[in-house]
mmCIF file with all atom_site columns, C-alpha atoms in Angstrom:
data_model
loop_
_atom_site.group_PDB
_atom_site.id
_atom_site.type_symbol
_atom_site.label_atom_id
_atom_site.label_alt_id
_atom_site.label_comp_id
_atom_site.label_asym_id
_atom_site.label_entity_id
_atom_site.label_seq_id
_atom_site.pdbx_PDB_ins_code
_atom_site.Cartn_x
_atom_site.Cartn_y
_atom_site.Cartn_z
_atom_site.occupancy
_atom_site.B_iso_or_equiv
_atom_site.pdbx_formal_charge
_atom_site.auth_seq_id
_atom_site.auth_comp_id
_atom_site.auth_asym_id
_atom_site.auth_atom_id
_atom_site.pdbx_PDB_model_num
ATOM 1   C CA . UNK A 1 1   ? 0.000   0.000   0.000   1.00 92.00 ? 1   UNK A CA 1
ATOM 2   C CA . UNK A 1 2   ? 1.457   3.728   -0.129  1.00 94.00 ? 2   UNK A CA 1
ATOM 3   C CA . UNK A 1 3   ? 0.129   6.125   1.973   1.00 93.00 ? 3   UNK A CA 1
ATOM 4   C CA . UNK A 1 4   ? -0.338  10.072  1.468   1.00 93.00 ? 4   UNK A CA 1
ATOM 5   C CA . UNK A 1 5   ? 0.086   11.963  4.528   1.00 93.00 ? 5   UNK A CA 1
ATOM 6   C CA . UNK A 1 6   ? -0.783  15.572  4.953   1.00 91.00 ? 6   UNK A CA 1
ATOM 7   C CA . UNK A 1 7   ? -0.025  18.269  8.077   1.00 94.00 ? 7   UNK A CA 1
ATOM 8   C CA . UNK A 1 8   ? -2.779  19.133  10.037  1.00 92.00 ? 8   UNK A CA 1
ATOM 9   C CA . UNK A 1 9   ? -1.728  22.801  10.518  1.00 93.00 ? 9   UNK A CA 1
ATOM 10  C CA . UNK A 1 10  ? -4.376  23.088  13.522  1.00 93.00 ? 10  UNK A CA 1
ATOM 11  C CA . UNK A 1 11  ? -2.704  20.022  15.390  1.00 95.00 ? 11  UNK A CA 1
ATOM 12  C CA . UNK A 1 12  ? 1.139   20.614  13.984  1.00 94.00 ? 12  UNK A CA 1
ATOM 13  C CA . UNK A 1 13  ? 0.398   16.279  12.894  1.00 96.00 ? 13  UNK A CA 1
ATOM 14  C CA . UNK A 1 14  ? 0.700   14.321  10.136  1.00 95.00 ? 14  UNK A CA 1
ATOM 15  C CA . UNK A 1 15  ? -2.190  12.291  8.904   1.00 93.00 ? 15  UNK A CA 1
ATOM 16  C CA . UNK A 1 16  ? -3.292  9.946   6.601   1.00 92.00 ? 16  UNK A CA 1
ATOM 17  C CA . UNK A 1 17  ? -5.215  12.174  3.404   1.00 90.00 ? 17  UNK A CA 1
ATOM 18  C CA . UNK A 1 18  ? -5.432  8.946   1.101   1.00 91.00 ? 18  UNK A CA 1
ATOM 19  C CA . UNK A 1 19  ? -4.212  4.923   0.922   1.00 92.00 ? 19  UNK A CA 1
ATOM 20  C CA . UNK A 1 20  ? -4.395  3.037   -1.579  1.00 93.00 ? 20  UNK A CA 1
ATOM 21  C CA . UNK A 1 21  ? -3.107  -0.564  -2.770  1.00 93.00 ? 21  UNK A CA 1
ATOM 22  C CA . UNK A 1 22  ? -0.362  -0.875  -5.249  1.00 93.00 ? 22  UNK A CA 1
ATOM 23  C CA . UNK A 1 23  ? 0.340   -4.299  -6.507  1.00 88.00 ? 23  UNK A CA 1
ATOM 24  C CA . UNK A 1 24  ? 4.405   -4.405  -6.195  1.00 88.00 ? 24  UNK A CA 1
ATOM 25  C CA . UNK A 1 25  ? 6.871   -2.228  -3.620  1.00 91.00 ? 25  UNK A CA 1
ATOM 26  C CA . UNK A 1 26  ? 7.858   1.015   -5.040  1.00 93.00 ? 26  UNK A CA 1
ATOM 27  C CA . UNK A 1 27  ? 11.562  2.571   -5.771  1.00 92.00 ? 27  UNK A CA 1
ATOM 28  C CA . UNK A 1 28  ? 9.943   5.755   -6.022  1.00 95.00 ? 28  UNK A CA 1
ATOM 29  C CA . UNK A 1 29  ? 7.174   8.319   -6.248  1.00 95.00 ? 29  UNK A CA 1
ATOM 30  C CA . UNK A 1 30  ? 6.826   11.904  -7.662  1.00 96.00 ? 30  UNK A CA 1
ATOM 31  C CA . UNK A 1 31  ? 4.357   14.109  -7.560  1.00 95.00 ? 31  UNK A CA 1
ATOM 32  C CA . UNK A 1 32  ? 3.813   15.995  -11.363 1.00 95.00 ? 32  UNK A CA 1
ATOM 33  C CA . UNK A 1 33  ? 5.540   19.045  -11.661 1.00 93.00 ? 33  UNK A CA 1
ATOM 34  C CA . UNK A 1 34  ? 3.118   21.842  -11.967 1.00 91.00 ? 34  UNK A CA 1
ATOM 35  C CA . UNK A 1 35  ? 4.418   25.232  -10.440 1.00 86.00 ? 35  UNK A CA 1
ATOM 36  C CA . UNK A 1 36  ? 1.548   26.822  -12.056 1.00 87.00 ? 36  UNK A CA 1
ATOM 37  C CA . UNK A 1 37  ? -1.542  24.408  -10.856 1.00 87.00 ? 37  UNK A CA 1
ATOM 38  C CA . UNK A 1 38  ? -2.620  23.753  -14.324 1.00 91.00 ? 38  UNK A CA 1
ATOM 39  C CA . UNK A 1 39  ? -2.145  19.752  -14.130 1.00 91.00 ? 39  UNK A CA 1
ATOM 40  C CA . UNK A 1 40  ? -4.821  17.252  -12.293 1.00 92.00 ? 40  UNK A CA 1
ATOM 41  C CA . UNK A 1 41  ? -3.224  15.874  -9.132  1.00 93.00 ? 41  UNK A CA 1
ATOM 42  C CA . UNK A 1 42  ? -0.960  12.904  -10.687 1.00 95.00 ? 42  UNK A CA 1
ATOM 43  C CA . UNK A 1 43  ? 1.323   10.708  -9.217  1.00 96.00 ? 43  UNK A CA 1
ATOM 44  C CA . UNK A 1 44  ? 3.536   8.323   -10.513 1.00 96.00 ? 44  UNK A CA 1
ATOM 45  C CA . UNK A 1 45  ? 5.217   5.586   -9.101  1.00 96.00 ? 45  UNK A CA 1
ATOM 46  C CA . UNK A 1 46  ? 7.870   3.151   -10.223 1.00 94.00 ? 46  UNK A CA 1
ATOM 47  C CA . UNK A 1 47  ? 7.893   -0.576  -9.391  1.00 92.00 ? 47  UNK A CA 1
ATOM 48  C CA . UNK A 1 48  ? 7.478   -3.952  -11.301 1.00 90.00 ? 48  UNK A CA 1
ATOM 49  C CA . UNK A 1 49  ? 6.104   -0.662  -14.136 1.00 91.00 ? 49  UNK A CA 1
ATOM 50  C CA . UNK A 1 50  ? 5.596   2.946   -14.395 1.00 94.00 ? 50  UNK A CA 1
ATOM 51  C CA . UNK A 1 51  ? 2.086   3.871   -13.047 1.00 95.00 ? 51  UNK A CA 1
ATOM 52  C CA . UNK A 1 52  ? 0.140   7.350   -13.493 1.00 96.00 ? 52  UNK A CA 1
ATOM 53  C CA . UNK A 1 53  ? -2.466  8.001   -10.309 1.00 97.00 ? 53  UNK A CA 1
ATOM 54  C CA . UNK A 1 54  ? -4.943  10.550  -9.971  1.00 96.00 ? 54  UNK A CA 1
ATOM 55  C CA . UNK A 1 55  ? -5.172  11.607  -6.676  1.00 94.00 ? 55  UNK A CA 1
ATOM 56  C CA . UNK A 1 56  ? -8.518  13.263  -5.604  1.00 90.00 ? 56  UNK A CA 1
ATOM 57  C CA . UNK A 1 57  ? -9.892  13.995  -2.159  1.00 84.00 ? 57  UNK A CA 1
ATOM 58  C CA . UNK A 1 58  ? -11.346 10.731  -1.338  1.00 83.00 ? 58  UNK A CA 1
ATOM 59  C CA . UNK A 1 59  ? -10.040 8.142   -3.506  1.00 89.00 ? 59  UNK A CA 1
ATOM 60  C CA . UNK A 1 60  ? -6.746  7.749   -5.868  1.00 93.00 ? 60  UNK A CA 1
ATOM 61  C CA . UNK A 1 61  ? -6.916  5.804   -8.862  1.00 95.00 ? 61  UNK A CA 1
ATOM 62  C CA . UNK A 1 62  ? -5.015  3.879   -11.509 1.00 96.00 ? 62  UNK A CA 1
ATOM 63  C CA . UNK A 1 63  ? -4.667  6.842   -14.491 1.00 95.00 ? 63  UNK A CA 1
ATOM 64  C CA . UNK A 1 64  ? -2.314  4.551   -16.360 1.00 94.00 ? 64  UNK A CA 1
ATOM 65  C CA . UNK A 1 65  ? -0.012  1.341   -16.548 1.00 93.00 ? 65  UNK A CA 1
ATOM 66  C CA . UNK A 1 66  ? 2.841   1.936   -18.740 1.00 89.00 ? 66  UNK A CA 1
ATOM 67  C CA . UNK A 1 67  ? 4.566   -1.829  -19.853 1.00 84.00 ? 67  UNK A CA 1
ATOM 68  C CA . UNK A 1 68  ? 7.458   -1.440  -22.210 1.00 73.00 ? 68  UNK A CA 1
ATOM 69  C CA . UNK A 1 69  ? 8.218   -5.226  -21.197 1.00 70.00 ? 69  UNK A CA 1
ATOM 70  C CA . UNK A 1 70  ? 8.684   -7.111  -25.356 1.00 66.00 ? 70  UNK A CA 1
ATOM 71  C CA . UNK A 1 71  ? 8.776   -10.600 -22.952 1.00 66.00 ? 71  UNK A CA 1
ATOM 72  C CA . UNK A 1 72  ? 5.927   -11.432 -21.069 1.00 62.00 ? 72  UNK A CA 1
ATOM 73  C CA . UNK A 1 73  ? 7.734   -14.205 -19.724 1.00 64.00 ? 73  UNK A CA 1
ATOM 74  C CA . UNK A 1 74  ? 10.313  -11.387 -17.152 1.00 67.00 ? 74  UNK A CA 1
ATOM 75  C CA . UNK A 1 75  ? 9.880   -8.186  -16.418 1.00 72.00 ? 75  UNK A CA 1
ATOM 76  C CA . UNK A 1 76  ? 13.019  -6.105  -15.044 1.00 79.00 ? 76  UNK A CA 1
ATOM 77  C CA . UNK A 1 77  ? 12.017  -3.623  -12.219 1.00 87.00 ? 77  UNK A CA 1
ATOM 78  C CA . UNK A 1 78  ? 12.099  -0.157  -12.680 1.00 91.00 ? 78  UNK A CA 1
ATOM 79  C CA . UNK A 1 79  ? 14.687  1.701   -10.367 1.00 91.00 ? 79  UNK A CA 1
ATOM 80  C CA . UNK A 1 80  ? 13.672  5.115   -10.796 1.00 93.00 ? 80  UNK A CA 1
ATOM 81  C CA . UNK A 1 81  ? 12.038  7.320   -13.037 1.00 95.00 ? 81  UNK A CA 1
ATOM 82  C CA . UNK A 1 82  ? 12.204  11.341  -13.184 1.00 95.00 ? 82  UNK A CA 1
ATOM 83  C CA . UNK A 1 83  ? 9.357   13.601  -14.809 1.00 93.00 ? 83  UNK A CA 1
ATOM 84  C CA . UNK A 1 84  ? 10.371  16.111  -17.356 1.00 93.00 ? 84  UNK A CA 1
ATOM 85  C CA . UNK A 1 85  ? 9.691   20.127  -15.376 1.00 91.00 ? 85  UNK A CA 1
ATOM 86  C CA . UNK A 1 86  ? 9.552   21.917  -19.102 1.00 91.00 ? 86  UNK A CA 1
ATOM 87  C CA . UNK A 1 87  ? 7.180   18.811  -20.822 1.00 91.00 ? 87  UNK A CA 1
ATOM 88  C CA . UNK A 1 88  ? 5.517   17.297  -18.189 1.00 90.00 ? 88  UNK A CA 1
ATOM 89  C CA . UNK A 1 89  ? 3.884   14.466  -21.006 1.00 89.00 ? 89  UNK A CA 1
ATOM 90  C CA . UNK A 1 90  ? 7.696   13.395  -20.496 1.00 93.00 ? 90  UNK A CA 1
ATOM 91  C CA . UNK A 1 91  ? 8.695   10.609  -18.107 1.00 93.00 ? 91  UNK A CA 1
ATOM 92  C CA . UNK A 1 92  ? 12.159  8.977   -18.319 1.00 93.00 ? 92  UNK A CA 1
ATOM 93  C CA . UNK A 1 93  ? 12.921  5.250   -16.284 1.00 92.00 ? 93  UNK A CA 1
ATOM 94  C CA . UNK A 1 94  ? 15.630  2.976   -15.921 1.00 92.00 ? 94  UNK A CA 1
ATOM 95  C CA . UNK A 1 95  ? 15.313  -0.262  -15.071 1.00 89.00 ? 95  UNK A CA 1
ATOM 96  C CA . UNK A 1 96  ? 17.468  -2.923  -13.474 1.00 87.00 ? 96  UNK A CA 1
ATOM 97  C CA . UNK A 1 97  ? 18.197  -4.544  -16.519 1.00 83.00 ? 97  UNK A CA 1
ATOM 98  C CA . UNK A 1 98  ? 20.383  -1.283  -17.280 1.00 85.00 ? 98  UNK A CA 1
ATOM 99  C CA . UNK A 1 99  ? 17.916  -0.173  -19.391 1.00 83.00 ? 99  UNK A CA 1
ATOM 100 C CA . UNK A 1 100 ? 16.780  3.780   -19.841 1.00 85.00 ? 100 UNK A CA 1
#
């Protein structure tokens, strides 16, 4: 599961804003970068693939699962993944298998 905590300004806490189940353990997650608040509230995280959330106020869910696996038979964990700032349609990965 991955959590989304929040500070409670009132109480000077962190809590829980949103959980939701994802399927294999993540090597990381980034928020989309939006200095301007122009984007929908997207997440991505990196795992077994490269998933797109959207995040809303009570639920997140699956956006998109992006599989550039050619074997079905393997697929090579992703180790991280960084979002392009000037294109944010832009994601780059690399993968275990020393793969970009």
């Amino acid at each position: 599961q991955v959590q989304l905590v929040g500070l409670d300004e009132e109480s000077s806490e962190f809590i829980c804003r949103n959980t939701f189940d994802h399927p294999y353990p993540t090597t990381k997650l980034m928020w989309i970068p939006d200095t301007k608040g122009v984007y929908p509230d997207l997440l991505a995280t990196s795992g077994d693939y490269l998933r797109v959330w959207r995040v809303g106020e009570t639920e997140t869910r699956l956006e998109c699962l992006l599989n550039n696996n050619k074997n079905s038979d393997f697929c090579a964990p992703l180790t991280s993944f960084d979002w392009n700032e000037v294109d944010p349609y832009l994601l780059g990965t690399s993968s275990i298998d020393t793969t970009c």
